Amino acid sequence: MGAGAALLHISAFFLYLYVIYFLHVQNAKKALISEDKTIKTIAIFSRRFLTNWTFAIQEIYFFICILQHLLSLLSANKIKDKLTKYSDYLFTSIATPMALMVSIVFWAIFVFDRELIFPKVLDQVIPVWINHCIHTFNSVIPVVDMFLINHKFPTWSKALQGTLTYLLIYSICIFGTYFQTGIWLYPLFAVLNWPQRILLCVGVFVVAAAMYGLTKVIHHIIWGSVTVAPEKSKKGSKHKRK
């Protein structure tokens, strides 16, 4: 990873850090004193939204990448190579496909009827630029990352295992929140019946899986080929990023 990648990762890390602070600390204090139910829901359950989960996953990826840059300077290649395996999997299987899925689903519903996904009243506490950070730039930055780094991709089965596990855990969160409090995190769920809610969850997984395929396609266009991460052998072997 060169200087361009280092600049991207450091810049993105601190941008994301501020956005996370704004959403969960600075903004939460203001939102909690609001009398509007929607604003209060955002404040109380800010850590339970899929957008924020995926945003945090990307922040973890940037942090790991910064560690890799530091390890390169220290010539600690053994540790760096191990971190690379984890960062590649996180980036290709969860961070990027989920970000693309979040952006596509969010803006599609927003254009159709924003009250179903991001009610207008939220503009009072979430500025437009913050909204774009978590729903637009969250997809742009990974694409820029792909221009700078030739990632290794897991097999389809391993990638989908990660994606499915991630979404199943989130499904427990969103449905658990409803059964616990009677509140749907997303207004869209309130207007659907149970079969439609289940169908929506399945649809989200299908879109996320398609976004993994799109991630591979974008990577192939940029680099001319897709390097598949080798299966782990019994003895273990060292694999370096091309």
XYZ file of C-alpha atoms in Angstrom:
242
model
C 0.000 0.000 0.000
C 1.434 3.326 -1.069
C 1.218 6.921 0.089
C -2.111 7.470 -1.688
C -3.730 4.604 0.197
C -2.256 5.836 3.480
C -3.664 9.321 2.879
C -7.095 7.886 2.049
C -7.211 5.635 5.111
C -6.022 8.282 7.562
C -8.377 10.936 6.142
C -11.339 8.546 6.096
C -10.573 7.325 9.620
C -10.713 10.817 11.114
C -13.744 11.827 9.024
C -15.615 8.733 10.200
C -14.453 9.316 13.770
C -15.975 12.794 13.760
C -19.220 11.598 12.154
C -19.532 8.819 14.752
C -18.891 11.342 17.536
C -21.459 13.713 16.033
C -24.146 11.039 15.714
C -23.687 9.232 19.009
C -22.462 11.957 21.378
C -22.920 15.541 20.208
C -26.155 14.983 18.294
C -27.558 12.474 20.791
C -27.604 15.056 23.592
C -29.577 17.483 21.435
C -31.938 14.805 20.129
C -32.738 13.381 23.562
C -34.327 16.635 24.716
C -36.527 16.840 21.618
C -40.248 16.257 22.014
C -40.495 14.624 18.586
C -40.847 10.832 18.810
C -38.856 10.152 15.624
C -35.919 12.286 16.740
C -35.937 10.661 20.177
C -35.954 7.196 18.600
C -32.889 8.095 16.538
C -31.116 9.322 19.670
C -32.015 6.412 21.937
C -31.393 3.666 19.375
C -28.621 5.279 17.308
C -26.382 2.234 17.785
C -29.034 -0.122 16.407
C -29.305 1.172 12.836
C -27.762 -0.886 10.030
C -26.231 2.241 8.507
C -24.338 2.931 11.727
C -23.222 -0.694 12.076
C -21.797 -0.677 8.557
C -20.212 2.731 9.108
C -18.496 1.351 12.225
C -17.302 -1.736 10.306
C -15.685 0.556 7.748
C -14.044 2.554 10.533
C -12.551 -0.682 11.900
C -11.244 -1.446 8.405
C -9.565 1.972 8.156
C -7.999 1.485 11.595
C -6.568 -1.900 10.569
C -5.206 -0.342 7.376
C -3.483 2.421 9.356
C -1.858 -0.281 11.498
C -0.685 -1.967 8.290
C 0.899 1.273 7.073
C 2.716 1.661 10.391
C 3.888 -1.956 10.310
C 5.227 -1.420 6.779
C 7.341 1.472 8.057
C 8.638 -0.794 10.831
C 9.258 -3.651 8.345
C 7.082 -5.932 10.493
C 5.851 -7.811 7.436
C 4.750 -10.995 9.217
C 2.203 -9.188 11.362
C 1.235 -6.925 8.460
C 0.492 -9.919 6.209
C -1.781 -11.420 8.872
C -3.662 -8.153 9.233
C -3.950 -7.936 5.440
C -5.877 -11.227 5.352
C -8.367 -9.897 7.892
C -8.692 -6.460 6.296
C -9.184 -7.959 2.820
C -11.982 -10.225 4.077
C -13.629 -7.419 6.027
C -13.407 -5.037 3.064
C -14.564 -7.413 0.321
C -17.225 -9.412 2.204
C -18.869 -6.928 4.558
C -17.624 -3.327 4.527
C -17.985 -2.662 0.792
C -20.983 -4.838 -0.218
C -22.972 -3.692 2.807
C -22.104 -0.032 2.169
C -23.235 -0.313 -1.456
C -26.412 -2.075 -0.361
C -27.128 0.574 2.301
C -26.658 3.379 -0.234
C -28.822 1.778 -2.922
C -31.671 0.738 -0.615
C -31.630 4.000 1.356
C -31.695 6.337 -1.634
C -34.229 4.198 -3.532
C -36.670 4.382 -0.613
C -35.770 8.031 0.064
C -36.688 9.024 -3.497
C -39.913 6.982 -3.358
C -41.026 8.316 0.044
C -38.424 9.646 2.450
C -40.857 9.375 5.388
C -40.452 5.587 5.205
C -36.695 5.666 5.793
C -35.484 9.148 6.850
C -38.376 11.422 7.863
C -37.938 15.110 7.084
C -38.009 15.991 10.779
C -34.574 14.344 11.113
C -33.090 17.202 9.081
C -33.312 19.196 12.312
C -30.648 17.041 13.967
C -28.792 15.366 11.085
C -27.321 17.856 8.566
C -27.333 17.011 4.864
C -23.542 16.546 4.791
C -23.698 14.013 7.649
C -26.489 12.181 5.832
C -24.314 11.979 2.716
C -21.327 10.786 4.762
C -23.259 7.785 6.052
C -25.342 7.076 2.941
C -23.254 8.266 -0.043
C -19.565 8.723 0.766
C -19.684 5.393 2.611
C -19.835 3.798 -0.872
C -17.598 6.253 -2.726
C -14.607 5.818 -0.401
C -14.427 1.994 -0.787
C -14.487 2.380 -4.584
C -11.587 4.851 -4.361
C -9.857 2.335 -2.081
C -10.151 -0.308 -4.802
C -8.273 1.947 -7.222
C -5.390 2.074 -4.756
C -5.263 -1.483 -3.392
C -5.391 -4.845 -5.152
C -7.454 -6.790 -2.621
C -7.698 -10.552 -2.391
C -11.254 -11.869 -2.457
C -12.621 -14.878 -0.556
C -14.635 -17.525 -2.376
C -18.322 -16.822 -2.914
C -19.275 -19.273 -0.156
C -16.975 -17.697 2.431
C -18.050 -14.191 1.472
C -21.752 -15.032 1.687
C -21.215 -16.725 5.049
C -19.878 -13.444 6.387
C -22.645 -11.378 4.787
C -25.422 -13.721 5.938
C -24.067 -13.898 9.494
C -23.833 -10.112 9.635
C -27.402 -9.624 8.401
C -28.805 -12.375 10.636
C -27.262 -10.698 13.676
C -28.759 -7.394 12.546
C -32.163 -9.024 12.009
C -32.057 -10.165 15.634
C -31.288 -6.557 16.577
C -34.116 -4.948 14.597
C -36.783 -7.513 15.492
C -35.511 -7.753 19.061
C -35.869 -3.986 19.402
C -39.480 -4.213 18.229
C -40.387 -7.052 20.597
C -38.600 -5.281 23.442
C -40.019 -1.782 22.928
C -42.791 -1.954 20.323
C -40.791 0.468 18.155
C -39.722 -0.179 14.574
C -36.340 1.414 13.897
C -37.393 2.097 10.303
C -40.889 3.534 9.603
C -41.114 1.283 6.532
C -41.481 -1.791 8.753
C -44.495 -0.234 10.474
C -46.510 -0.123 7.228
C -45.655 -3.701 6.191
C -47.222 -6.945 7.392
C -45.101 -9.832 8.672
C -44.724 -11.715 5.357
C -43.661 -8.447 3.700
C -41.143 -7.745 6.477
C -39.576 -11.183 6.054
C -39.547 -10.725 2.277
C -37.839 -7.349 2.715
C -35.117 -8.934 4.858
C -34.560 -11.640 2.237
C -34.448 -8.952 -0.455
C -31.816 -7.033 1.499
C -29.647 -10.159 1.667
C -30.047 -10.739 -2.086
C -29.023 -7.138 -2.805
C -26.055 -7.467 -0.425
C -24.941 -10.662 -2.196
C -25.295 -8.908 -5.551
C -23.157 -6.060 -4.207
C -20.391 -8.549 -3.402
C -20.523 -9.568 -7.060
C -20.495 -5.903 -8.101
C -17.477 -5.300 -5.860
C -15.628 -8.086 -7.696
C -16.656 -6.645 -11.062
C -15.404 -3.156 -10.134
C -12.156 -4.647 -8.869
C -11.758 -6.648 -12.091
C -12.320 -3.530 -14.215
C -9.645 -1.672 -12.246
C -7.024 -4.412 -11.904
C -7.816 -6.712 -14.826
C -8.233 -9.772 -12.606
C -9.567 -10.846 -9.240
C -7.172 -12.584 -6.872
C -8.928 -15.201 -4.762
C -7.576 -15.682 -1.254
C -6.249 -19.269 -0.986
C -7.797 -21.765 1.387
C -6.041 -22.120 4.723
C -3.692 -25.102 4.723
C -2.879 -27.300 7.698
C 0.684 -26.066 7.984
C -0.284 -22.528 7.206
C 1.357 -20.556 4.479
C 2.324 -16.979 3.824
C 0.395 -15.145 1.137
C 1.371 -11.703 0.060
C -0.831 -9.187 -1.694
C 0.134 -8.730 -5.303
